[in-house]
Amino acid sequence: MDYPDVGNLRVSSDDEQDHTGFTPANQDTRTSGYDSQQGQSEDCCGRAQWLRSEGEPEIIITDAQKSSEGAGSVYIAYVIRSGNVETRRRYSEFESLRNSLSKLYPTLIIPPIPSKQTIGDYAIKQSKAKEDANLIARRRRMLQLFLNRVARHPILSNDHVFHRFLERDVSWSEVLNSPPITLLPKNILKAPAHNPLESSPAHEFLPIPSPSHPLRRPDQRFLDSESFTQKFEGHLTGPLEKVTRRTSKRWAEYAHDTAELGAALNALSLSLPPHESDAVERTGQAVDAAYVDATKLVQSIEAGWTEPLREYAMFAGIIRRLLAYRHQKHVQYEMTTESLDSKRETLEEYERSEAEAQRLQSALSAATAPRRPSPSLTPNNPNIALPSPSTNTGNERLSPRPGASPAPSADSLTQSPTQLSIPDPDDFNSQGAWGGDDGPSWGQGARSQAWANRISSGLSSTIEAATNVAANAASSVAGASSEATLPAPSSGPSLENAVFAATQDLKYASSTIQADLDRFQRQKVADIRDMCIAMAVAHRDWAKNNLEAWEEAKKEVVKIEPHPNHPPAGKADVPKSP
């Protein structure tokens, strides 16, 4: 089977059907990628039909109401209207919905929700922190934006868990304690990337690498995405966020100051003559209008500029975690591939050792095959005295002389099957090899044949042991290649299936994440345009309302008589004051 090159993620399909746990349907789901999921489910309920019938569905949070659970604590329930259906959800249920979607779709960018109150909020406002009007209004806007982003997403909008969140009279706790939520794995790295709900035995063999584990062959596209995301997040959370916060603070202070100034002018008008009090009163009203308009400007900047900046700062964190997930999938692929290659190399080494041992055994068997006896050693030759049967009585097996090296055992072959200990032939040429002068008086040919048989016997035993060691080692390596580094049932898939699973996960995660990043980029450009327009409209409306208020004040101010030192025009004989 050919495994993909990491750069282009090419997968060979020749042997895909041989991998257990991957049906053709699963393969289609994995390889079809992001586009095939856009129409993956039919109308499963009323909310699904409504979402499909609307071109751009609009979900509205109409109100935030105080609720209580019997005698329990009071919480804020948000009234959600989708079409003609209304339901009530609290903040913790929004949070659990987002967490569930993140686990169900680990390769998609799940929109963020507003963060919880900080410890500082509780320390300052204590029990009133949950009832803060500004906090509740901000949450309403951001939670509504979260629901609309999910409803307009080509994949997330088809999820039935999201549909049940919008349904009336659906217990959210029952949804969380029923499938598919209860079928989610504890670690999404141990599940298929295309559908974490599909249990795959091959994924149990995959390691769980650290997000900081280096890659041997990283994908440059995602390295560029990580770099851009870090820079983008740095701009949003750095000077831009600081300047925006400082500007909003100063506009709020300006509104507070104009409110005090308007009240002071209105009080002053009460103590002035009628022809002066009207002008001062109208000036005070213009200042009051400036206070109102400044307050609206602060709110418009908060809703149209500051909150989107915070949301996109959270989006940057979400994308970083998404790229980290893809990075870990890439590390899984490299680690399993390296493990399989290492075991294959070990198997090939033992197979070569076994083949070498068999070659030596064949060569030795051919060299020590029985030969036709020489005529000089036959009984027909009267010049040679053959040993009598009584000479070898009780000595049927030849034993080496004392001090000779014994035949090597199989235990000595664990280091290398080809290192054989062969007795020295010189030891057998000496007289002591026969136990002294009492040995049989054979001819030179008979003696050579006897010692050749003895050497053959020792080498045969040694080579047989080497062959067994190599065979056992090869079997153990072959068995190891069918098991992963983690415990698994004996009937589980092979390490090759784990590599195949990691390959398919990496391919699917890369294509799907890249497609969702492209969709997010288009969304970001449109949102930045809307943010700039919202900022311009807010300042335009503020300036327009201020202009109208001050023009009305001018009409009253010009009614006041000029200063005595400035006579009416036309009396040139009266000198003007310097």
C-alpha positions as a printed Julia matrix, in Angstrom:
578×3 Matrix{Float64}:
   0.0     0.0    0.0
   1.31    3.46  -0.88
   1.0     6.05   1.84
   0.51    9.68   0.99
   3.14   12.28   0.68
   2.38   14.81   3.39
   2.77   17.73   1.03
  -0.01   16.79  -1.38
  -1.86   14.26   0.8
  -2.11   11.7   -1.99
  -3.81    8.44  -1.04
  -3.51    5.22  -2.98
  -6.8     3.36  -3.17
  -5.46    0.02  -4.39
  -5.6    -1.68  -1.01
  -8.21    0.4    0.78
 -10.73   -2.4    0.79
  -8.28   -4.6    2.7
  -8.36   -2.42   5.81
 -10.81   -3.5    8.45
 -13.09   -0.91   9.95
 -13.35    1.21   6.79
 -16.37    0.55   4.66
 -16.82    2.17   1.27
 -19.39    4.49   2.78
 -16.88    5.64   5.35
 -14.3     6.18   2.66
 -16.71    8.32   0.67
 -17.48   10.38   3.75
 -13.82   10.84   4.54
 -12.59   11.67   1.07
 -15.54   13.77  -0.04
 -14.5    16.52   2.36
 -16.21   19.74   3.22
 -18.43   20.11   0.18
 -20.31   16.84   0.57
 -21.5    17.69   4.07
 -23.35   20.83   3.03
 -26.4    18.79   2.1
 -25.81   15.77   4.26
 -29.09   15.66   6.15
 -32.71   16.01   5.17
 -35.39   17.88   7.11
 -35.36   16.0   10.38
 -37.73   18.29  12.32
 -39.69   21.51  12.18
 -36.68   23.69  12.92
 -34.74   22.04  10.1
 -37.56   22.8    7.67
 -37.69   26.42   8.83
 -33.92   26.84   8.48
 -34.02   25.42   4.96
 -37.02   27.46   3.89
 -35.41   30.76   4.87
 -32.77   32.23   2.6
 -30.93   33.79   5.54
 -32.71   32.73   8.72
 -32.94   35.36  11.43
 -32.99   34.18  15.03
 -33.84   36.87  17.58
 -33.39   36.94  21.35
 -36.38   39.06  22.24
 -35.93   39.34  25.99
 -33.88   38.37  29.01
 -36.05   37.4   31.96
 -35.31   36.52  35.54
 -36.23   32.96  36.4
 -35.74   30.66  39.34
 -35.71   26.92  39.91
 -38.17   26.59  42.75
 -36.46   27.85  45.86
 -33.1    27.88  44.1
 -31.03   30.78  42.88
 -32.27   33.28  40.34
 -30.86   33.15  36.82
 -31.39   34.98  33.54
 -33.32   33.12  30.83
 -33.02   34.35  27.24
 -36.15   34.16  25.1
 -35.23   32.84  21.63
 -37.56   33.31  18.68
 -36.97   31.3   15.51
 -39.83   31.82  13.11
 -43.01   31.35  15.1
 -41.39   29.24  17.84
 -40.12   30.64  21.12
 -38.01   28.87  23.72
 -36.09   29.9   26.82
 -32.44   29.02  27.45
 -29.99   30.11  30.08
 -26.35   30.98  29.52
 -25.0    27.62  30.72
 -27.12   25.88  28.07
 -25.61   28.07  25.35
 -22.2    27.1   26.68
 -22.96   23.37  26.63
 -24.37   23.67  23.09
 -21.15   25.2   21.85
 -19.0    22.59  23.63
 -21.08   19.8   22.09
 -20.75   21.24  18.59
 -16.99   21.56  19.08
 -16.74   17.85  19.85
 -19.14   16.77  17.12
 -17.31   18.84  14.49
 -13.62   19.05  15.48
 -12.6    20.32  12.03
 -15.0    23.29  11.87
 -14.79   26.82  13.25
 -17.51   26.97  15.9
 -18.59   30.58  16.58
 -17.77   31.92  20.06
 -20.14   33.0   22.81
 -19.55   35.82  25.32
 -17.34   34.87  28.21
 -18.51   34.41  31.77
 -18.17   37.11  34.37
 -14.72   37.45  35.81
 -13.92   37.19  39.49
 -13.45   40.95  39.47
 -17.04   41.45  38.29
 -18.33   39.41  41.2
 -15.99   41.15  43.64
 -17.14   44.61  42.56
 -20.86   44.01  42.01
 -21.22   40.88  44.14
 -24.78   39.52  43.9
 -25.81   42.11  41.28
 -23.27   40.91  38.73
 -25.8    38.68  36.97
 -28.38   41.48  36.9
 -26.17   44.15  35.35
 -28.17   45.72  32.51
 -25.17   46.4   30.31
 -23.86   42.88  30.77
 -27.24   41.35  29.94
 -27.66   43.55  26.86
 -24.18   42.65  25.63
 -24.87   38.95  26.15
 -28.15   39.19  24.3
 -26.44   40.65  21.26
 -23.54   38.2   21.22
 -25.67   35.12  21.94
 -28.04   36.16  19.16
 -25.08   36.58  16.82
 -23.83   33.12  17.84
 -27.17   31.49  16.99
 -27.37   33.26  13.63
 -23.82   32.28  12.69
 -24.63   28.63  13.44
 -27.95   28.86  11.57
 -26.18   30.23   8.46
 -23.31   27.77   8.53
 -23.57   25.24   5.68
 -22.87   22.26   7.98
 -23.72   23.29  11.53
 -27.22   24.39  10.51
 -28.03   20.75   9.66
 -27.16   19.41  13.09
 -30.15   18.01  14.98
 -28.68   18.95  18.37
 -28.88   22.59  17.29
 -32.45   22.05  16.08
 -33.46   20.67  19.47
 -31.9    23.68  21.16
 -34.36   25.88  19.23
 -37.39   23.66  19.84
 -40.03   24.57  22.37
 -40.54   22.36  25.46
 -37.37   20.33  24.93
 -35.42   19.53  28.09
 -31.81   20.41  27.39
 -30.55   18.13  30.15
 -32.19   15.19  28.37
 -30.48   16.18  25.13
 -27.1    16.21  26.88
 -27.75   12.78  28.41
 -28.83   11.06  25.21
 -27.21   10.2   21.88
 -25.34   11.58  20.06
 -23.81   13.55  22.95
 -23.34   10.45  25.1
 -21.57    8.65  22.23
 -18.8    11.21  21.99
 -15.33    9.85  22.86
 -13.38   11.16  25.8
 -10.59   12.29  23.49
 -11.39   13.39  19.94
  -7.87   12.4   18.85
  -8.98    8.78  19.34
 -11.9     9.18  16.94
 -12.28    9.67  13.18
 -11.98   13.28  12.1
 -14.98   13.12   9.79
 -17.35   11.73  12.42
 -16.24   11.24  16.05
 -19.36    9.16  16.7
 -18.17    6.3   14.47
 -16.12    4.0   16.63
 -13.05    2.71  14.82
 -10.78    0.09  16.45
  -7.87    1.36  14.39
  -8.04    4.73  16.15
  -7.42    3.07  19.51
  -3.87    2.41  18.34
  -3.14    6.05  17.55
  -0.93    7.94  20.02
  -1.96   11.2   21.68
   0.85   13.62  20.86
   1.48   16.98  22.44
   0.38   20.09  20.5
   4.0    21.27  20.66
   5.43   18.08  19.14
   7.55   19.05  16.09
   6.77   17.82  12.6
   9.32   16.32  10.24
   7.48   17.52   7.15
   5.06   20.34   8.03
   2.54   21.72   5.57
   3.53   25.27   4.63
  -0.09   26.33   4.1
  -0.99   25.72   7.7
   2.26   27.2    8.97
   1.28   30.39   7.16
  -2.21   30.18   8.65
  -0.8    29.85  12.16
   1.53   32.8   11.63
  -1.24   35.0   10.22
  -3.63   34.04  13.03
  -1.08   34.94  15.68
  -0.43   38.33  14.08
  -4.15   38.99  13.65
  -4.85   38.09  17.26
  -1.94   40.25  18.38
  -3.38   43.29  16.59
  -6.87   42.73  17.98
  -5.81   42.14  21.58
  -2.96   44.65  21.47
  -3.03   48.32  20.45
  -6.39   48.21  18.65
  -8.23   46.87  21.69
  -6.48   49.31  24.03
  -7.21   52.36  21.88
 -10.83   51.31  21.38
 -11.33   50.83  25.11
  -9.69   54.18  25.87
 -11.78   55.97  23.24
 -15.01   54.5   24.55
 -14.04   55.48  28.06
 -13.42   59.08  27.02
 -16.68   59.28  25.12
 -18.46   57.99  28.21
 -16.71   60.59  30.35
 -17.66   63.27  27.83
 -21.29   62.2   28.01
 -21.17   62.35  31.81
 -19.64   65.84  31.72
 -22.2    67.15  29.24
 -24.99   65.82  31.44
 -23.66   67.85  34.36
 -23.14   70.9   32.15
 -26.7    70.74  30.82
 -28.12   70.54  34.32
 -26.04   73.55  35.41
 -27.19   75.65  32.44
 -30.81   74.8   33.04
 -30.44   75.86  36.65
 -28.79   79.1   35.59
 -31.63   79.95  33.22
 -34.04   80.08  36.14
 -32.22   83.06  37.65
 -31.91   85.15  34.49
 -34.29   87.65  32.92
 -36.78   86.22  30.45
 -35.02   87.5   27.34
 -31.8    85.81  28.52
 -33.19   82.73  30.2
 -34.67   81.37  26.98
 -31.31   81.42  25.22
 -29.49   79.87  28.17
 -32.19   77.24  28.56
 -32.02   76.33  24.87
 -28.22   76.11  25.14
 -28.64   73.78  28.1
 -31.03   71.68  26.04
 -28.44   71.45  23.26
 -25.89   70.26  25.8
 -28.39   67.71  27.1
 -28.88   66.53  23.52
 -25.11   66.23  23.22
 -25.17   64.01  26.32
 -27.87   61.8   24.82
 -26.12   61.6   21.46
 -22.77   60.86  23.11
 -24.38   58.04  25.08
 -25.86   56.63  21.86
 -22.47   56.96  20.21
 -20.81   54.97  23.0
 -23.47   52.28  22.68
 -23.14   52.19  18.89
 -19.36   51.88  19.12
 -19.78   49.11  21.69
 -22.24   47.13  19.56
 -20.84   47.83  16.1
 -17.1    48.0   16.76
 -15.92   46.87  20.19
 -17.96   43.66  20.41
 -16.99   42.47  16.9
 -13.35   43.08  17.8
 -13.75   40.93  20.92
 -15.57   38.28  18.92
 -12.81   38.09  16.33
 -10.19   37.94  19.04
 -12.04   34.85  20.31
 -12.28   33.57  16.73
  -8.48   33.8   16.52
  -8.15   31.62  19.63
 -10.62   29.12  18.17
  -8.66   28.93  14.91
  -5.42   28.38  16.84
  -6.97   25.42  18.63
  -8.34   24.12  15.33
  -4.89   24.28  13.74
  -3.44   22.6   16.84
  -5.92   19.72  16.34
  -4.82   19.37  12.73
  -1.17   19.53  13.87
  -1.76   16.65  16.3
  -3.41   14.62  13.55
  -0.35   15.23  11.39
   1.92   14.1   14.25
  -0.21   10.96  14.64
   0.31   10.18  10.97
   4.08   10.62  11.18
   4.44    8.64  14.42
   2.4     5.66  13.2
   4.18    5.69   9.84
   7.59    5.72  11.53
   6.53    2.9   13.84
   5.34    0.77  10.93
   8.49    1.46   8.9
  10.69    0.56  11.87
   8.94   -2.77  12.39
   9.14   -3.55   8.7
  12.88   -2.91   8.71
  13.3    -5.2   11.71
  11.26   -7.89   9.99
  13.35   -7.61   6.83
  16.55   -7.89   8.88
  15.41  -11.11  10.53
  14.22  -12.49   7.21
  17.67  -11.86   5.74
  19.25  -13.6    8.73
  16.96  -16.58   8.31
  17.72  -16.78   4.6
  21.47  -16.64   5.31
  21.18  -19.44   7.89
  19.24  -21.59   5.46
  21.84  -20.94   2.76
  24.65  -22.05   5.09
  22.75  -25.17   6.06
  22.16  -26.07   2.42
  25.81  -25.51   1.56
  26.99  -27.61   4.51
  24.58  -30.41   3.7
  25.93  -30.54   0.16
  29.55  -30.51   1.38
  29.1   -33.34   3.91
  26.95  -35.66   1.81
  27.98  -39.41   2.06
  30.8   -40.28  -0.34
  31.71  -43.54  -2.04
  34.42  -45.16   0.1
  37.96  -45.16  -1.29
  39.32  -48.5   -2.55
  42.2   -48.28  -0.1
  39.72  -48.37   2.78
  37.68  -51.39   1.69
  37.97  -54.81   3.24
  39.26  -56.11  -0.09
  42.56  -54.4    0.58
  44.55  -56.72   2.79
  47.15  -54.07   3.6
  44.73  -52.14   5.79
  43.8   -53.51   9.16
  40.23  -52.58   9.97
  39.33  -52.12  13.6
  37.69  -55.04  15.27
  34.15  -54.69  16.6
  35.4   -55.21  20.15
  37.58  -52.12  19.9
  34.56  -49.75  19.7
  32.43  -51.51  22.26
  30.74  -48.97  24.46
  32.23  -46.21  22.41
  29.68  -45.89  19.62
  29.6   -42.07  19.82
  32.87  -40.28  19.46
  33.64  -37.8   22.19
  36.06  -34.91  21.87
  39.25  -34.87  23.79
  39.36  -33.01  27.04
  39.68  -29.27  26.51
  38.01  -29.27  23.11
  35.3   -26.71  22.48
  31.77  -28.11  22.73
  29.21  -27.61  20.0
  27.56  -24.18  20.22
  24.05  -24.04  21.63
  21.04  -22.16  20.31
  21.22  -19.71  23.22
  24.4   -18.26  21.79
  22.57  -17.19  18.66
  20.51  -14.4   20.16
  22.95  -11.71  19.08
  23.36  -12.81  15.48
  22.08  -15.99  13.87
  25.11  -16.19  11.58
  27.8   -16.22  14.27
  28.54  -19.96  14.46
  31.12  -21.6   16.7
  32.85  -24.27  14.59
  35.32  -26.7   16.18
  38.93  -26.33  15.11
  39.91  -29.18  12.73
  43.46  -29.11  14.11
  42.14  -30.43  17.4
  41.0   -33.56  15.67
  44.32  -34.21  13.91
  46.14  -34.58  17.2
  46.6   -37.94  18.85
  44.7   -36.9   21.97
  41.54  -36.41  20.03
  40.97  -40.17  20.3
  41.59  -40.37  23.98
  45.28  -41.2   23.72
  47.12  -44.06  22.05
  44.26  -46.43  22.73
  42.2   -45.04  19.87
  41.39  -47.11  16.83
  44.03  -47.39  14.2
  42.04  -46.25  11.18
  43.29  -45.01   7.93
  43.59  -41.32   7.16
  40.44  -41.34   4.96
  38.29  -42.98   7.61
  39.53  -40.53  10.23
  38.73  -37.54   7.98
  35.27  -38.87   7.23
  34.53  -39.38  10.92
  35.56  -35.86  11.86
  33.66  -34.42   8.91
  30.55  -36.16  10.17
  31.18  -34.76  13.62
  31.61  -31.19  12.3
  28.52  -31.61  10.14
  26.5   -32.69  13.16
  27.61  -29.66  15.18
  27.02  -27.22  12.36
  23.64  -28.72  11.59
  22.55  -28.26  15.19
  23.89  -24.71  15.22
  22.29  -23.72  11.94
  19.0   -25.33  12.95
  19.03  -23.3   16.15
  19.88  -20.15  14.2
  17.03  -20.82  11.82
  14.62  -21.29  14.72
  15.8   -18.07  16.37
  15.39  -16.1   13.15
  11.99  -17.63  12.51
  10.8   -16.87  16.04
  12.11  -13.31  15.82
  10.45  -12.8   12.46
   7.2   -14.14  13.85
   7.42  -11.8   16.82
   8.09   -8.81  14.57
   5.28   -9.81  12.25
   3.01  -10.1   15.26
   4.19   -6.75  16.52
   3.36   -5.16  13.19
  -0.22   -6.27  13.67
  -0.42   -4.65  17.08
  -0.18   -1.02  18.1
   1.94    0.5   20.8
  -1.1     0.58  23.08
  -2.96   -2.44  24.48
  -5.56   -3.83  22.13
  -7.52   -7.04  21.62
  -5.75   -9.81  19.79
  -8.38   -9.64  17.06
  -7.83   -5.93  16.54
  -6.63   -4.34  13.32
  -3.02   -4.21  12.29
  -0.7    -1.26  12.58
  -1.18   -0.78   8.85
  -4.86   -0.03   9.5
  -3.83    2.51  12.13
  -1.58    4.2    9.57
  -4.43    4.15   7.07
  -6.77    5.72   9.64
  -4.23    8.44  10.46
  -3.72    9.08   6.75
  -7.42    9.48   6.07
  -7.89   11.66   9.17
  -5.07   13.96   8.11
  -6.4    14.22   4.59
  -9.95   14.97   5.73
  -8.89   17.4    8.47
  -6.61   19.32   6.12
  -9.2    19.71   3.37
 -12.1    20.52   5.71
 -10.18   22.98   7.88
  -8.8    24.74   4.82
 -12.3    25.02   3.33
 -13.74   26.43   6.55
 -10.82   28.87   6.84
 -11.64   30.11   3.34
 -15.3    30.53   4.32
 -14.25   32.33   7.5
 -12.0    34.67   5.52
 -14.93   35.72   3.34
 -17.06   36.21   6.43
 -14.32   38.26   8.1
 -13.97   40.62   5.14
 -17.73   41.23   5.09
 -17.81   41.77   8.86
 -14.91   44.23   8.81
 -16.76   46.18   6.12
 -19.87   46.24   8.32
 -17.79   47.33  11.32
 -16.32   50.28   9.45
 -19.74   51.3    8.13
 -21.2    51.03  11.64
 -18.45   53.27  13.03
 -19.03   55.85  10.29
 -22.81   55.81  10.71
 -22.5    56.2   14.49
 -20.33   59.3   14.16
 -22.48   60.7   11.35
 -25.65   60.37  13.41
 -23.93   61.87  16.44
 -22.72   64.85  14.41
 -26.08   65.29  12.64
 -28.08   65.3   15.88
 -25.62   67.67  17.51
 -25.86   70.04  14.55
 -29.65   70.13  14.75
 -29.61   70.75  18.5
 -27.12   73.59  18.27
 -28.95   75.2   15.35
 -32.08   75.31  17.49
 -30.09   76.87  20.31
 -28.68   79.47  17.91
 -32.18   80.67  17.02
 -32.76   81.66  20.63
 -29.3    83.04  21.2
 -29.51   85.53  18.3
 -32.68   87.03  19.85
 -30.64   88.53  22.67
 -29.88   92.24  22.18
 -26.31   93.07  21.23
 -23.91   94.4   23.82
 -24.21   98.18  24.43
 -20.65   98.7   23.27
 -21.71   97.32  19.89
 -24.49   99.6   18.54
 -26.71   98.41  15.74
 -25.33   98.57  12.26
 -25.77  101.88  10.37
 -24.71  104.2   13.21
 -21.19  104.79  12.05
 -20.83  108.01  14.11
 -20.59  106.0   17.26
 -17.05  104.69  17.55
 -16.7   100.98  18.18
 -15.04   99.79  21.3
 -11.63   98.33  20.78
